[in-house]
Every structure is written in structure tokens, then in C-alpha cells.
Amino acid sequence: MSAPIISLESLTNTTSSGQLLTTAKSGGCASSSCGSSSRPTDMDSATWEKIKDHPCFSEAAHHYFARMHVAVAPACNIQCNYCNRKYDCANESRPGVVSEKLTPDQALRKVIAVANEVPQLSVLGIAGPGDACYDWKKTRATFGRVAREIPDIKLCISTNGLALPEHVDELAELNISHVTITINMVDPAVGEKIYPWIFYGHRRYTGMEAAKILHERQMLGLEMLSKRGILTKINSVMIPGVNDQHLIEVNKWVKERGAFLHNVMPLISDPAHGTWFGQTGQRGPNALELKALQDRLEGGAKLMRHCRQCRADAVGLLGTDRGQEFTLDQIPFEPGYNSGKRHAYREVVARIRDDHLAAKNQAITTLASVSVRGSLHVAVATKGGGRINEHFGHAKEFQVYEASQTGIKFVGHRKVEPYCRGGWGEEATLGGIIAALEGIDIVLCAKIGDCPQKQLMEAGIRATEAFGYDYIETAISALYAAEYGLDLSKATA
Ligand code: CLF
Ligand code: SF4
């Protein structure tokens, strides 16, 4: 019997205007453990098993897999100067009210509905909108119920760390495999500029005393998790003039205590959000300042650079949010879990990732063979699958890559307002996109009109659709080779 054809496009409902990937034939090994050769050579297989489908803990995984958050934990035990309680937790989300807070039963209903419809779903996270460890009963009840229904979903939690140590044993018992702690300082003198108060042991503390207790609890929690082999990621909010230089010290401390990843995120500060920092004019860093700090941190704790600062109720691939499709009024009252789409998707992805890895290795070989040293900054419009598969005018963000002789590195993303509105390009929006693309040499997209291409060129940014639907690394290596003396035919198309 001939094998059926399964494509990611059919599994993800991606429209024909921008296919996610080419089709891949099913057949051969269909186990979801396929793709193991995609493991980086410097990583042990146990760690790879934990991260290979976690979109936050693995940059490679974020091209294929999605997370969802359920907003079951509204209470918080500290005050951060970048947070207004009416808004999402700024640690794990961009400011914006959570559409609806959920009970554990409602959360289970939503997770099943999403799992039935979003085949990329691999991780359930609780990231507030308050603190998941402080609002522990609801967090525990939610994870317990979901794990019984969908045993293969990864469980992930985000916390400020104050109430973490007392829950580490239960986190391990619940099989919560990934924990994020937001650590903005290791010096209470810095901490008191960020945290006006904490609530701990039935008492409220302020100033240096509050920051010192928070710091000690964060370090203790991190050490306890490392001892139990639970993977940890440290989120730090970069606040210029307050903790930006200090984050170098933070990086050293968390590395010494076993953190797997360090994610430095820009402060989002706007007077309209009603936060202390927003109202007092504290600015956030721009993209180049963030990158400069991240570059200085290279060589310490491994960096995460693909965070999207998502909402506490986000759903979907990082960089897209399908949360509004799954509000309680839109989902069935008792959706039975159907694993079909998720399993079919995983089988296809397992094979495609090996193909993608081969393409990446070929790209690295190409780069290494170029004799002239240089670097290239490339912005890519993509909707996932590791391919250049988004139109310039539809892009809500561009993924940024840096190419050099030594390889191709994902270095961040730039959020933009989509240029195309109802079939027409917006002049004013294009100005904003050009500003957001500061420092970029070339834009790669699946399609671009003559007008925006010309205006980008006038601003010193080349743009091409010549590599539409290619793997990102394949295209960048060809461009790099062209830039430094080889065939220019594709790059100038
Ligand atoms: Fe959510 Fe956080 Fe788990 Fe990811 S998010 S609880 S680790 S599943 Fe990810 Fe979102 Fe960044 Fe957080 S992109 S804000 S790092
Ligand atoms: Fe807000 Fe999160 Fe800080 Fe609590 S820990 S104050 S919810 S940002």
C-alpha cells in the first residue's frame, strides 16, 4: 500500500498564500523520537530530549513548536516597578490585559480545545498573570488535571522566585520539567530600585531588606532546581541605567548555580501602562542596545535571544498569538481530547528537522569556504518551519540573523506593524518598518512589491524574494558567499 502524503501545510491550516513548508512523504520511521540526529553535538541526549520540542528552551524548536499559557494565577507576592497589576506579568508577557482569568477546570477545557486544533502545541506554561508559585493551589490543580488528560504535554512555569523554594519538591513530583525565574539583580542595592516591596512570611518588607530576601530566595530556588535536574531559564529585564551593566554579574551568578539559559529582555515602558517606570519616564533599551549587552554576555550562561515577551494567555508559535481564537465562549463545553493532529504533525516534523539540519550543515560548510572575512545582518519574514515563507507586507516581525565565516546566528527579532492593509501598502507604516530594520543589510521574504523594495533600497536596505520558501540558512549562506565574491545572480534578483 502506498504511503499517504502528509504536509505541515495541511496540518496547520496554513493558507496557500504562504505555505509553511513543502510536503513530506510519510512512511519509513514514523516514531516521534525521529529527528534525534538534529541534536547539537555539544548536548547530551537527555537534555536534548527535554528541550527538542520546547519553543523557548530551544531556538531550533521555536520554528516548529508552540506554547500556550493559561491565566490561572492572578495573585502576586511582590511589586515590580515595571508592572501594573491590571496588566499581564511583564516578566513573561507584553503589557496588555489578560482576556480572561481561568479556573483550573476552565483551563483544562481550554488546553484540550487548543491541543485539538493547534498541532504544534508542545508546552503548557503558567506565567501569571501574577505569580504561579505564590498562587500555588490553582497552578498545581491545573497542571495535575492537564497531565492526566494529555500526558505528553510538557509543563512549564514562570515565577519571581520568592515562593519557589517551598514548592520545588512538588514541582518535581508534578513532572514540571522547565522553570523560569525572573532575576533582575544579585545586589540588593540594585534590587531596591526595581522592587518597592515584597510580601513574605505574612509580612510586608520594603527597600534593601525586601531586595535581600528576594535575592536569597531566588538563589536558593535556582540551586534546588539544579540539584533535581529541572531545567531552568533566567529571565532578566534590562533597565537602562538601573541594572543593564549589572546583568553581567547576574549572568555569572546564575551560570554558577546551574541555569540552563539566560534570557535578557528589554524593559517595556509606556506611561499608558500605569507602571512606576512608565510614569517616571524610565526608558527601555532599543534593539541595538539590547543586542550589544547580549553580545557582551556571550561566553557566560547560554543566551536565549528569541523570546517574544508573550502574554500570560498567549497561544501558538512564538511571535504569533492565537489566544483570541480560544476564549471560553468559543470553545466546546466538554471537548474530548483527540491526539490525532498533534501526533501526525510530530511525525512530519521529526523527518523535516533532519532535512533542515542537513541544509544548515551545508550552509555552514559554504560559509567556512569563503575566504574574505565579514558579517551580514539579515532580516527574515517567516511564519515557521525554518523557511522564508512570509510576504513582506504581512510580516508582524522579522527574525534577525548574523552571518560570519564561523556560522549563522539567530540574534533577535524586530516587531513591526504589517505594511499591507487590505491590499494596500501604508506609507507611514513603511517608515516605521525601515526604522525598525536599523543595522540590517538584507531583508528576505517570500514576496515584496516594487514600491517598498525601492524605498528600502533608498534607506540602504536590500530586499529580495529570490529565496522565497528556501530554508533560512541556505539563503543566508548563498547571500554571504555572493557578498564576499561569489555568484551574485540570486542576491540581486
Ligand atoms: Fe511560557 Fe515562559 Fe514556559 Fe515559554 S514563554 S512559561 S518558558 S512556555 Fe518563552 Fe514567552 Fe519569552 Fe517566556 S517566549 S515570554 S521565554
Ligand atoms: Fe507583576 Fe510579575 Fe512582578 Fe508580580 S512578579 S509584580 S505579576 S511582573
mmCIF file of C-alpha atoms in Angstrom, residues 15 25 27 99 139 156 173 187 202 286 304 416 476 490:
data_model
loop_
_atom_site.group_PDB
_atom_site.id
_atom_site.type_symbol
_atom_site.label_atom_id
_atom_site.label_comp_id
_atom_site.label_asym_id
_atom_site.label_seq_id
_atom_site.Cartn_x
_atom_site.Cartn_y
_atom_site.Cartn_z
ATOM 1 C CA THR A 15 -3.163 29.298 3.621
ATOM 2 C CA LYS A 25 6.078 11.907 2.444
ATOM 3 C CA GLY A 27 6.425 6.315 5.558
ATOM 4 C CA SER A 99 -8.598 38.477 28.205
ATOM 5 C CA THR A 139 -1.239 26.182 39.481
ATOM 6 C CA CYS A 156 6.455 24.847 32.307
ATOM 7 C CA GLU A 173 6.514 15.335 41.699
ATOM 8 C CA ASP A 187 22.832 43.089 44.588
ATOM 9 C CA HIS A 202 2.883 37.076 56.391
ATOM 10 C CA ASN A 286 16.473 49.903 21.865
ATOM 11 C CA MET A 304 18.077 32.865 24.751
ATOM 12 C CA VAL A 416 6.709 45.870 13.104
ATOM 13 C CA ILE A 476 21.821 33.370 4.042
ATOM 14 C CA LYS A 490 20.343 35.389 -6.896
#
